[in-house]
Each structure stands twice: as structure tokens, then as C-alpha cells.
mmCIF file of C-alpha atoms in Angstrom:
data_model
loop_
_atom_site.group_PDB
_atom_site.id
_atom_site.type_symbol
_atom_site.label_atom_id
_atom_site.label_comp_id
_atom_site.label_asym_id
_atom_site.label_seq_id
_atom_site.Cartn_x
_atom_site.Cartn_y
_atom_site.Cartn_z
ATOM 1 C CA MET A 1 -148.454 41.514 56.363
ATOM 2 C CA VAL A 2 -148.145 43.199 59.590
ATOM 3 C CA ALA A 3 -150.158 40.542 61.443
ATOM 4 C CA VAL A 4 -147.614 38.075 60.158
ATOM 5 C CA LEU A 5 -144.642 40.011 61.336
ATOM 6 C CA VAL A 6 -146.151 40.358 64.666
ATOM 7 C CA LEU A 7 -146.640 36.570 64.952
ATOM 8 C CA ALA A 8 -143.036 35.981 63.558
ATOM 9 C CA GLY A 9 -141.874 38.321 66.207
ATOM 10 C CA ALA A 10 -143.758 36.607 69.165
ATOM 11 C CA VAL A 11 -142.528 33.400 68.243
ATOM 12 C CA ALA A 12 -138.985 34.713 67.895
ATOM 13 C CA LEU A 13 -139.398 35.833 71.884
ATOM 14 C CA ALA A 14 -141.096 33.230 72.955
ATOM 15 C CA GLY A 15 -138.061 31.052 71.557
ATOM 16 C CA CYS A 16 -135.400 33.048 73.443
ATOM 17 C CA GLY A 17 -137.037 32.779 76.797
ATOM 18 C CA ALA A 18 -137.275 35.946 78.881
ATOM 19 C CA ARG A 19 -134.378 37.698 76.909
ATOM 20 C CA GLY A 20 -137.422 40.000 75.342
ATOM 21 C CA ALA A 21 -135.523 42.558 72.683
ATOM 22 C CA GLY A 22 -132.022 40.725 73.281
ATOM 23 C CA ALA A 23 -128.979 42.367 74.759
ATOM 24 C CA GLY A 24 -128.424 44.669 71.886
ATOM 25 C CA GLY A 25 -131.423 46.887 71.723
ATOM 26 C CA GLY A 26 -134.368 48.470 72.974
ATOM 27 C CA ALA A 27 -138.189 47.163 72.820
ATOM 28 C CA ALA A 28 -140.996 47.734 70.704
ATOM 29 C CA ASP A 29 -144.151 49.846 72.566
ATOM 30 C CA GLY A 30 -146.287 47.316 74.037
ATOM 31 C CA GLN A 31 -143.657 44.443 74.043
ATOM 32 C CA THR A 32 -144.068 42.256 77.537
ATOM 33 C CA PHE A 33 -141.178 40.513 79.445
ATOM 34 C CA SER A 34 -141.523 37.593 81.931
ATOM 35 C CA ILE A 35 -138.996 37.244 84.966
ATOM 36 C CA LYS A 36 -138.450 33.758 86.390
ATOM 37 C CA PHE A 37 -137.627 34.328 90.009
ATOM 38 C CA SER A 38 -136.389 31.007 91.683
ATOM 39 C CA HIS A 39 -135.609 30.257 94.993
ATOM 40 C CA VAL A 40 -135.344 27.365 97.748
ATOM 41 C CA VAL A 41 -137.376 28.181 100.711
ATOM 42 C CA THR A 42 -140.868 28.579 101.699
ATOM 43 C CA PRO A 43 -142.964 31.585 100.653
ATOM 44 C CA ALA A 44 -143.500 32.115 104.276
ATOM 45 C CA THR A 45 -139.996 32.967 104.939
ATOM 46 C CA PRO A 46 -138.515 36.472 104.651
ATOM 47 C CA LYS A 47 -137.156 35.597 101.271
ATOM 48 C CA GLY A 48 -140.123 34.094 100.086
ATOM 49 C CA GLN A 49 -142.434 37.061 101.280
ATOM 50 C CA ALA A 50 -139.628 39.745 99.786
ATOM 51 C CA ALA A 51 -139.905 37.889 96.447
ATOM 52 C CA GLU A 52 -143.858 38.181 96.597
ATOM 53 C CA LYS A 53 -143.428 41.785 97.329
ATOM 54 C CA PHE A 54 -141.064 42.222 94.406
ATOM 55 C CA LYS A 55 -143.462 40.619 91.912
ATOM 56 C CA GLN A 56 -146.204 42.685 92.948
ATOM 57 C CA VAL A 57 -144.144 45.890 92.790
ATOM 58 C CA VAL A 58 -142.730 45.202 89.197
ATOM 59 C CA GLU A 59 -145.817 43.628 87.953
ATOM 60 C CA GLU A 60 -147.708 47.230 89.226
ATOM 61 C CA ARG A 61 -145.115 49.849 87.994
ATOM 62 C CA SER A 62 -144.800 48.154 84.788
ATOM 63 C CA GLY A 63 -148.421 48.084 83.933
ATOM 64 C CA GLY A 64 -148.328 44.684 83.210
ATOM 65 C CA ARG A 65 -145.317 45.056 80.527
ATOM 66 C CA ILE A 66 -143.482 42.690 83.106
ATOM 67 C CA THR A 67 -144.741 39.334 84.574
ATOM 68 C CA VAL A 68 -143.118 37.946 87.217
ATOM 69 C CA GLU A 69 -143.330 34.085 87.903
ATOM 70 C CA ILE A 70 -142.052 32.742 91.087
ATOM 71 C CA TYR A 71 -140.978 28.960 91.931
ATOM 72 C CA PRO A 72 -140.046 28.422 95.844
ATOM 73 C CA ASN A 73 -139.131 25.449 97.538
ATOM 74 C CA SER A 74 -136.487 24.445 94.867
ATOM 75 C CA GLU A 75 -139.532 23.504 92.574
ATOM 76 C CA LEU A 76 -137.682 24.835 89.634
ATOM 77 C CA TYR A 77 -133.752 25.116 90.605
ATOM 78 C CA GLY A 78 -131.997 23.664 93.784
ATOM 79 C CA ASP A 79 -128.719 25.100 95.590
ATOM 80 C CA LYS A 80 -126.608 22.932 93.058
ATOM 81 C CA ASP A 81 -127.765 24.287 89.618
ATOM 82 C CA GLU A 82 -129.735 27.863 90.413
ATOM 83 C CA LEU A 83 -126.703 29.965 89.415
ATOM 84 C CA GLN A 84 -125.772 28.144 86.181
ATOM 85 C CA ALA A 85 -129.416 28.411 85.702
ATOM 86 C CA LEU A 86 -129.135 32.271 86.261
ATOM 87 C CA GLN A 87 -126.157 32.547 83.800
ATOM 88 C CA SER A 88 -127.753 30.630 81.229
ATOM 89 C CA ASN A 89 -130.865 32.984 81.539
ATOM 90 C CA SER A 90 -133.000 29.943 82.247
ATOM 91 C CA VAL A 91 -133.931 32.127 85.204
ATOM 92 C CA GLN A 92 -133.396 35.653 85.596
ATOM 93 C CA VAL A 93 -133.736 36.449 89.134
ATOM 94 C CA LEU A 94 -132.356 34.766 92.115
ATOM 95 C CA ALA A 95 -131.417 35.603 96.043
ATOM 96 C CA PRO A 96 -129.282 32.633 96.916
ATOM 97 C CA ALA A 97 -126.959 33.234 100.088
ATOM 98 C CA SER A 98 -123.665 34.513 99.795
ATOM 99 C CA ALA A 99 -122.252 31.390 100.420
ATOM 100 C CA LYS A 100 -123.569 30.043 97.056
ATOM 101 C CA PHE A 101 -121.273 32.144 95.046
ATOM 102 C CA THR A 102 -118.132 31.027 96.520
ATOM 103 C CA THR A 103 -117.267 29.423 92.975
ATOM 104 C CA ILE A 104 -117.386 32.086 91.188
ATOM 105 C CA ALA A 105 -116.945 35.332 93.623
ATOM 106 C CA PRO A 106 -114.731 33.807 96.490
ATOM 107 C CA ALA A 107 -114.839 37.567 97.967
ATOM 108 C CA LEU A 108 -118.843 37.339 98.789
ATOM 109 C CA GLN A 109 -117.581 34.668 101.897
ATOM 110 C CA VAL A 110 -117.133 38.208 103.890
ATOM 111 C CA LEU A 111 -120.716 37.465 104.603
ATOM 112 C CA ASP A 112 -119.724 34.229 106.175
ATOM 113 C CA LEU A 113 -116.905 35.362 108.605
ATOM 114 C CA PRO A 114 -118.516 34.477 111.980
ATOM 115 C CA PHE A 115 -119.620 37.132 114.518
ATOM 116 C CA LEU A 116 -119.494 39.784 111.820
ATOM 117 C CA PHE A 117 -122.323 41.099 113.729
ATOM 118 C CA ASP A 118 -123.543 41.203 117.056
ATOM 119 C CA SER A 119 -126.823 41.977 116.691
ATOM 120 C CA VAL A 120 -129.370 42.729 113.596
ATOM 121 C CA GLU A 121 -129.263 46.487 114.531
ATOM 122 C CA ASP A 122 -125.319 46.262 113.228
ATOM 123 C CA ILE A 123 -126.636 44.615 109.707
ATOM 124 C CA PRO A 124 -127.521 47.955 107.791
ATOM 125 C CA GLU A 125 -124.580 50.044 108.676
ATOM 126 C CA VAL A 126 -122.111 47.151 107.951
ATOM 127 C CA VAL A 127 -123.458 46.144 104.441
ATOM 128 C CA SER A 128 -124.685 49.256 103.065
ATOM 129 C CA PRO A 129 -123.503 49.616 99.684
ATOM 130 C CA ASP A 130 -121.469 52.553 100.752
ATOM 131 C CA SER A 131 -119.691 50.120 103.279
ATOM 132 C CA ALA A 132 -116.495 48.631 102.684
ATOM 133 C CA ALA A 133 -118.443 45.101 102.945
ATOM 134 C CA GLY A 134 -121.068 46.465 100.678
ATOM 135 C CA LYS A 135 -118.823 47.430 97.869
ATOM 136 C CA ALA A 136 -117.355 44.034 97.692
ATOM 137 C CA ILE A 137 -120.813 42.682 96.982
ATOM 138 C CA TYR A 138 -122.460 45.484 94.689
ATOM 139 C CA GLU A 139 -119.453 46.506 92.941
ATOM 140 C CA SER A 140 -117.815 42.845 92.532
ATOM 141 C CA GLU A 141 -116.274 42.240 89.108
ATOM 142 C CA ALA A 142 -116.273 38.785 89.431
ATOM 143 C CA LEU A 143 -120.183 38.441 89.258
ATOM 144 C CA ALA A 144 -119.720 41.336 86.278
ATOM 145 C CA ALA A 145 -117.530 38.854 84.485
ATOM 146 C CA ASN A 146 -120.297 36.339 84.981
ATOM 147 C CA ASN A 147 -123.061 38.087 83.360
ATOM 148 C CA ILE A 148 -124.608 38.849 87.184
ATOM 149 C CA LYS A 149 -126.180 42.294 88.318
ATOM 150 C CA VAL A 150 -126.739 42.875 92.187
ATOM 151 C CA MET A 151 -129.801 44.423 92.637
ATOM 152 C CA GLY A 152 -129.937 44.242 96.403
ATOM 153 C CA LEU A 153 -129.083 42.660 99.630
ATOM 154 C CA TRP A 154 -132.160 40.751 101.881
ATOM 155 C CA ASP A 155 -131.675 39.570 105.168
ATOM 156 C CA ASN A 156 -132.670 36.120 106.967
ATOM 157 C CA GLY A 157 -131.177 37.295 110.315
ATOM 158 C CA LEU A 158 -128.896 35.766 112.316
ATOM 159 C CA LYS A 159 -127.820 31.953 112.579
ATOM 160 C CA GLN A 160 -128.491 29.438 115.717
ATOM 161 C CA LEU A 161 -126.724 26.428 116.083
ATOM 162 C CA SER A 162 -129.023 23.166 116.744
ATOM 163 C CA SER A 163 -128.568 19.713 117.490
ATOM 164 C CA ASN A 164 -129.407 17.175 119.854
ATOM 165 C CA THR A 165 -126.542 17.774 122.264
ATOM 166 C CA GLU A 166 -126.624 20.683 124.659
ATOM 167 C CA MET A 167 -124.248 23.189 123.182
ATOM 168 C CA ARG A 168 -123.031 25.999 126.152
ATOM 169 C CA THR A 169 -119.343 25.696 125.251
ATOM 170 C CA PRO A 170 -117.367 25.047 121.709
ATOM 171 C CA GLU A 171 -115.842 21.758 123.494
ATOM 172 C CA SER A 172 -119.380 20.661 123.213
ATOM 173 C CA LEU A 173 -119.227 20.664 119.397
ATOM 174 C CA ALA A 174 -116.234 18.411 119.300
ATOM 175 C CA GLY A 175 -116.933 15.179 117.172
ATOM 176 C CA LEU A 176 -120.427 16.577 115.960
ATOM 177 C CA SER A 177 -120.941 17.063 112.232
ATOM 178 C CA PHE A 178 -122.927 20.000 110.848
ATOM 179 C CA ARG A 179 -124.325 20.733 107.591
ATOM 180 C CA ILE A 180 -123.172 23.916 106.183
ATOM 181 C CA GLN A 181 -123.907 25.943 102.975
ATOM 182 C CA PRO A 182 -120.872 25.489 100.406
ATOM 183 C CA SER A 183 -118.455 27.637 101.867
ATOM 184 C CA ASP A 184 -115.034 27.407 103.034
ATOM 185 C CA VAL A 185 -115.261 29.894 105.664
ATOM 186 C CA LEU A 186 -118.216 27.897 107.127
ATOM 187 C CA ARG A 187 -116.119 24.821 107.151
ATOM 188 C CA SER A 188 -113.240 26.446 109.280
ATOM 189 C CA GLN A 189 -115.717 27.981 111.379
ATOM 190 C CA PHE A 190 -116.773 24.249 112.503
ATOM 191 C CA GLU A 191 -113.597 22.736 112.500
ATOM 192 C CA SER A 192 -112.296 25.714 114.980
ATOM 193 C CA TRP A 193 -115.133 24.534 117.376
ATOM 194 C CA GLY A 194 -114.039 21.213 116.896
ATOM 195 C CA ALA A 195 -116.711 19.908 114.608
ATOM 196 C CA SER A 196 -116.702 18.655 111.120
ATOM 197 C CA ALA A 197 -118.931 20.236 108.257
ATOM 198 C CA THR A 198 -120.383 18.650 105.483
ATOM 199 C CA PRO A 199 -122.288 20.944 102.559
ATOM 200 C CA LEU A 200 -125.598 19.851 101.895
ATOM 201 C CA ALA A 201 -128.551 21.668 99.616
ATOM 202 C CA PHE A 202 -131.024 23.389 101.847
ATOM 203 C CA ALA A 203 -133.827 20.884 100.529
ATOM 204 C CA GLU A 204 -131.876 17.926 101.931
ATOM 205 C CA VAL A 205 -130.954 19.315 105.304
ATOM 206 C CA TYR A 206 -134.567 17.897 107.111
ATOM 207 C CA ASN A 207 -133.925 14.374 105.669
ATOM 208 C CA ALA A 208 -130.014 14.508 106.688
ATOM 209 C CA LEU A 209 -130.668 15.649 110.336
ATOM 210 C CA GLN A 210 -133.558 12.627 110.525
ATOM 211 C CA GLN A 211 -131.453 10.144 109.315
ATOM 212 C CA GLY A 212 -128.431 10.907 111.204
ATOM 213 C CA VAL A 213 -126.454 11.869 107.965
ATOM 214 C CA VAL A 214 -125.238 14.854 110.278
ATOM 215 C CA ASP A 215 -125.740 15.891 113.747
ATOM 216 C CA GLY A 216 -126.568 19.356 113.277
ATOM 217 C CA GLN A 217 -126.620 22.416 111.336
ATOM 218 C CA GLU A 218 -126.689 26.192 111.563
ATOM 219 C CA ASN A 219 -129.830 28.659 110.559
ATOM 220 C CA PRO A 220 -132.002 31.397 111.447
ATOM 221 C CA TYR A 221 -135.440 30.512 113.549
ATOM 222 C CA SER A 222 -137.338 31.294 110.338
ATOM 223 C CA ASN A 223 -135.820 28.426 108.165
ATOM 224 C CA ILE A 224 -135.502 26.087 111.064
ATOM 225 C CA GLU A 225 -139.131 26.322 111.836
ATOM 226 C CA SER A 226 -140.554 26.436 108.041
ATOM 227 C CA GLN A 227 -138.754 23.317 107.241
ATOM 228 C CA ASN A 228 -139.622 21.573 110.872
ATOM 229 C CA MET A 229 -135.849 21.087 111.465
ATOM 230 C CA HIS A 230 -136.799 21.531 115.262
ATOM 231 C CA THR A 231 -139.208 18.243 115.261
ATOM 232 C CA VAL A 232 -135.859 16.336 114.619
ATOM 233 C CA GLN A 233 -133.435 18.708 116.611
ATOM 234 C CA SER A 234 -133.639 18.653 120.715
ATOM 235 C CA HIS A 235 -131.579 21.596 121.252
ATOM 236 C CA ILE A 236 -131.016 25.003 119.853
ATOM 237 C CA THR A 237 -128.288 27.358 121.224
ATOM 238 C CA ALA A 238 -129.213 31.062 120.514
ATOM 239 C CA SER A 239 -125.774 31.952 119.425
ATOM 240 C CA ASN A 240 -126.178 34.647 116.636
ATOM 241 C CA HIS A 241 -122.896 33.843 115.333
ATOM 242 C CA GLY A 242 -123.322 34.169 111.829
ATOM 243 C CA TYR A 243 -125.501 35.776 109.418
ATOM 244 C CA ILE A 244 -127.665 34.422 106.428
ATOM 245 C CA GLY A 245 -127.992 37.569 103.819
ATOM 246 C CA TYR A 246 -129.411 36.791 100.437
ATOM 247 C CA VAL A 247 -127.960 38.164 97.215
ATOM 248 C CA LEU A 248 -130.418 39.578 94.968
ATOM 249 C CA VAL A 249 -128.936 39.240 91.601
ATOM 250 C CA ILE A 250 -130.637 39.326 88.118
ATOM 251 C CA ASN A 251 -129.186 38.040 84.938
ATOM 252 C CA ASN A 252 -127.433 41.106 83.608
ATOM 253 C CA GLN A 253 -128.031 40.568 79.722
ATOM 254 C CA PHE A 254 -131.964 40.481 80.367
ATOM 255 C CA PHE A 255 -131.693 43.140 82.175
ATOM 256 C CA GLU A 256 -129.757 45.336 79.907
ATOM 257 C CA SER A 257 -132.158 44.113 76.898
ATOM 258 C CA LEU A 258 -134.988 45.873 79.004
ATOM 259 C CA PRO A 259 -136.054 49.335 78.008
ATOM 260 C CA PRO A 260 -134.593 51.953 80.205
ATOM 261 C CA ASP A 261 -138.119 52.887 81.922
ATOM 262 C CA LEU A 262 -138.416 49.291 82.671
ATOM 263 C CA ARG A 263 -134.569 48.667 84.013
ATOM 264 C CA THR A 264 -135.732 51.200 86.352
ATOM 265 C CA VAL A 265 -138.927 49.645 87.514
ATOM 266 C CA VAL A 266 -137.083 46.446 88.264
ATOM 267 C CA GLN A 267 -133.920 48.478 90.096
ATOM 268 C CA GLU A 268 -136.751 50.393 92.055
ATOM 269 C CA SER A 269 -139.076 47.265 92.851
ATOM 270 C CA ALA A 270 -135.835 45.478 94.025
ATOM 271 C CA ASP A 271 -135.209 48.730 96.268
ATOM 272 C CA GLU A 272 -138.629 48.136 97.643
ATOM 273 C CA ALA A 273 -138.829 44.615 98.451
ATOM 274 C CA SER A 274 -135.216 45.075 99.887
ATOM 275 C CA ALA A 275 -136.506 47.444 102.436
ATOM 276 C CA TYR A 276 -139.734 45.444 103.147
ATOM 277 C CA ASN A 277 -137.435 41.940 103.747
ATOM 278 C CA ARG A 278 -135.427 43.877 106.597
ATOM 279 C CA GLU A 279 -138.967 44.739 108.310
ATOM 280 C CA VAL A 280 -140.314 41.222 108.217
ATOM 281 C CA ALA A 281 -137.024 39.595 108.776
ATOM 282 C CA ALA A 282 -136.896 40.359 112.264
ATOM 283 C CA THR A 283 -140.501 40.054 113.035
ATOM 284 C CA LEU A 284 -140.855 36.296 111.471
ATOM 285 C CA ASN A 285 -137.752 35.005 113.367
ATOM 286 C CA GLU A 286 -139.256 36.357 116.442
ATOM 287 C CA GLN A 287 -142.278 34.390 115.429
ATOM 288 C CA ALA A 288 -140.701 31.152 114.284
ATOM 289 C CA ARG A 289 -138.833 31.072 117.566
ATOM 290 C CA THR A 290 -142.153 31.051 119.619
ATOM 291 C CA THR A 291 -143.640 28.566 117.615
ATOM 292 C CA ILE A 292 -140.364 26.357 118.170
ATOM 293 C CA GLU A 293 -141.079 27.193 122.048
ATOM 294 C CA GLN A 294 -144.540 26.199 121.697
ATOM 295 C CA ALA A 295 -144.151 23.032 119.811
ATOM 296 C CA GLY A 296 -141.978 21.483 122.744
ATOM 297 C CA THR A 297 -139.758 19.244 121.060
ATOM 298 C CA THR A 298 -136.720 21.604 121.297
ATOM 299 C CA THR A 299 -135.123 23.135 124.092
ATOM 300 C CA ILE A 300 -133.657 27.004 123.400
ATOM 301 C CA LEU A 301 -130.570 27.641 125.116
ATOM 302 C CA GLU A 302 -129.768 31.451 126.004
ATOM 303 C CA LEU A 303 -125.748 31.644 126.232
ATOM 304 C CA THR A 304 -124.266 34.394 128.764
ATOM 305 C CA PRO A 305 -122.354 36.959 127.175
ATOM 306 C CA GLU A 306 -119.020 35.306 128.288
ATOM 307 C CA GLU A 307 -120.291 31.849 126.864
ATOM 308 C CA ARG A 308 -120.989 33.645 123.738
ATOM 309 C CA GLN A 309 -117.442 35.203 123.631
ATOM 310 C CA ALA A 310 -116.127 31.795 124.194
ATOM 311 C CA PHE A 311 -117.349 30.752 120.530
ATOM 312 C CA LYS A 312 -116.190 34.010 119.356
ATOM 313 C CA ASP A 313 -112.717 33.934 120.340
ATOM 314 C CA ARG A 314 -112.097 30.790 118.655
ATOM 315 C CA VAL A 315 -112.945 32.196 115.227
ATOM 316 C CA VAL A 316 -112.269 35.817 115.259
ATOM 317 C CA PRO A 317 -109.815 36.911 114.172
ATOM 318 C CA SER A 318 -108.169 33.543 113.256
ATOM 319 C CA VAL A 319 -110.552 32.616 110.650
ATOM 320 C CA TRP A 320 -110.980 36.034 109.353
ATOM 321 C CA GLN A 321 -107.372 36.411 108.780
ATOM 322 C CA GLN A 322 -107.158 32.903 107.448
ATOM 323 C CA TYR A 323 -109.218 34.002 104.460
ATOM 324 C CA ALA A 324 -107.954 37.485 104.120
ATOM 325 C CA ASP A 325 -106.168 36.840 100.796
ATOM 326 C CA VAL A 326 -109.445 35.376 99.578
ATOM 327 C CA ILE A 327 -112.032 38.132 100.640
ATOM 328 C CA GLY A 328 -109.400 41.128 100.507
ATOM 329 C CA PRO A 329 -106.890 41.943 103.074
ATOM 330 C CA ASP A 330 -107.637 45.687 103.437
ATOM 331 C CA LEU A 331 -111.741 44.696 103.792
ATOM 332 C CA VAL A 332 -110.768 42.063 106.527
ATOM 333 C CA ASP A 333 -108.612 44.757 108.511
ATOM 334 C CA ALA A 334 -111.265 47.420 108.093
ATOM 335 C CA LEU A 335 -113.932 45.120 109.398
ATOM 336 C CA LEU A 336 -111.606 44.208 112.352
ATOM 337 C CA ALA A 337 -110.891 47.840 112.933
ATOM 338 C CA GLU A 338 -115.404 48.256 113.086
ATOM 339 C CA GLN A 339 -115.337 45.334 115.635
ATOM 340 C CA ASN A 340 -112.967 47.074 118.149
ATOM 341 C CA ALA A 341 -114.876 50.512 117.534
ATOM 342 C CA ARG A 342 -118.408 48.963 118.441
#
């Protein structure tokens, strides 16, 4: 009879995916859980390596009670459907760029604000959980209402502009089309520079550049190099104009279904993976830039401080203020004050 009950329990668990004991109660001793972690980039990128770190730490600290399956390169879900998959518990963990949350938590577009950071050294302070920007992410009521819990914020560094045109001034972007993530802030950024913007899934960017569907794009060096975008883009402007931050999230119903000790394991593993991500992001972007330079297909243009300021003046504070009602007027005011203080 006991064997029959155990078998029935195992079948029931398999039938409800990775929900384990369900949202309402604890788990019996020895019960195991599976986490599917889907992302859209290669394992070699900062996100890819941090995902592997998360898997390693979770499995070690849980003593095998939790296994983590990682699906990179949009193998399981892509940009268009990964959030829906998370909310339905088809996957349990994601780390999408903040721009992907536009439809369900528009305030997260705070991380899309152009020139939010002047250097990578500014990132930890500006988006710490206790900062004004950090609270808008970690304490987002909109995410909580959609059954999404924030566990951390991962860096992929600062974005550079690429196209087949030398881009030294905002005027040099006039008439060009750029691929963007689905963010109104990013659309307004490029329009302020005289360009147009087209949202496309990350997996589609290389082909779109190669076929001339768009003229250019914006990404950190690690994304440009890992997707071979530099082989179809003759110019990169080292603009450091924007930030790609990945919001590490988990299906909250699944998280709450875990026994308390395993909830602690998952959150502490997320913390460790977040710290690891920050360590590797800068290194990988430097290595990717070197690889791009050695390939010889792309000229990297360094802007003078005055040239970079010309790009900044077109969008700060105008684009920031344009979206103050979406992001939060108090938050935008606080960030502008921080900018002036730096």
C-alpha cells in the first residue's frame, strides 16, 4: 500500500511539472524538485555563465533535492514567449533584460534610461536593492501581481552602437534603423538621435543585420561577439550609452511551494550567482572587444568626452522626463539628482 501511494505521489508530481508540493504546503522529506531555467544567449556570455553558477550552487547546497536544467540560446523559449512561460510555470526561472517587462511592469524601463550610468563602476550603487532604482525593481508590485518574484539583478555591461556607418555624432545616425528590445524608452532614445527603431527578438538580430532588415543595433561587446554581429557590422561606436541589466526572476507560486530550507537555498544561490555575474561581466566584455578587434572586420571608434556628451545631451533629461509618469516622477527626479551629484 505504501509503495502504491509513493508511486501515485510521484506521478502526480510529474503531472504538475516542477510545482512540487504546490503553493499551499510543505514537502515531505526526500521530495525532489526540478527547475527549468531558460534564456536567450549563449553559455559563454555573462548571463550564460551566471546561470551555470546558479545551477551548480543550487544543486550542491540542496544536496540533490533540487536539479536545475538550463536551456540557452532560445532553445526552449524565446523573447516573445518566455515571460508567459514563467507565469504559467512552464519554466521556473528566467533572467530577461529589463526591457522585456514593459507590458507587465512598465516602471522597470528605468534601466533602459540612456546614460543612466557613466561607467560600470556606477552600476552596483545605482541599482542596489536599497537604492531608488533598486526598490522599483525588487519591490515591484506589478511583478508580484503577475506571480513573479525578483531574486537578483545581473549585469551584461554597457551598450555600444553598431552599424555599417561611422557614428561619431547623433547626426550620423539620421535615417538609420536600429534593432531594439521592446521598450518605448529605447524607441524614443533612437528617435531623439534621428534614427528609427524596430523591436526584434535577440535570436533574430544577426540575420536582420546580415539581410539589411535593420542597419544597426545596440549591445554590450559580449553579445555582439557571441552572436557574430561584428562580422556583418563594419563600425562600432564605443558609446557606453545604455545598460543591459537582467532581472533574475522565479515563478512565485513554485518558490512558495518549496520547503523553507530550500527557499533559502534558492535565494542564497541567486545571491551568489549575482555576485559571480558582476565579476565576470566586465572581464568577458573586455575579452569580447579584443576578439572583435582581432577579427579585423569592424572598426571600433572611441568617442571623445565632448562627442559622448553630444549624444547624451539629446536624450538627458528629455527622454527621462518623457517617461517620468511611467517610471515614477519621484524616481526620475532622484536619478537626475544623482546624475548632477556625480
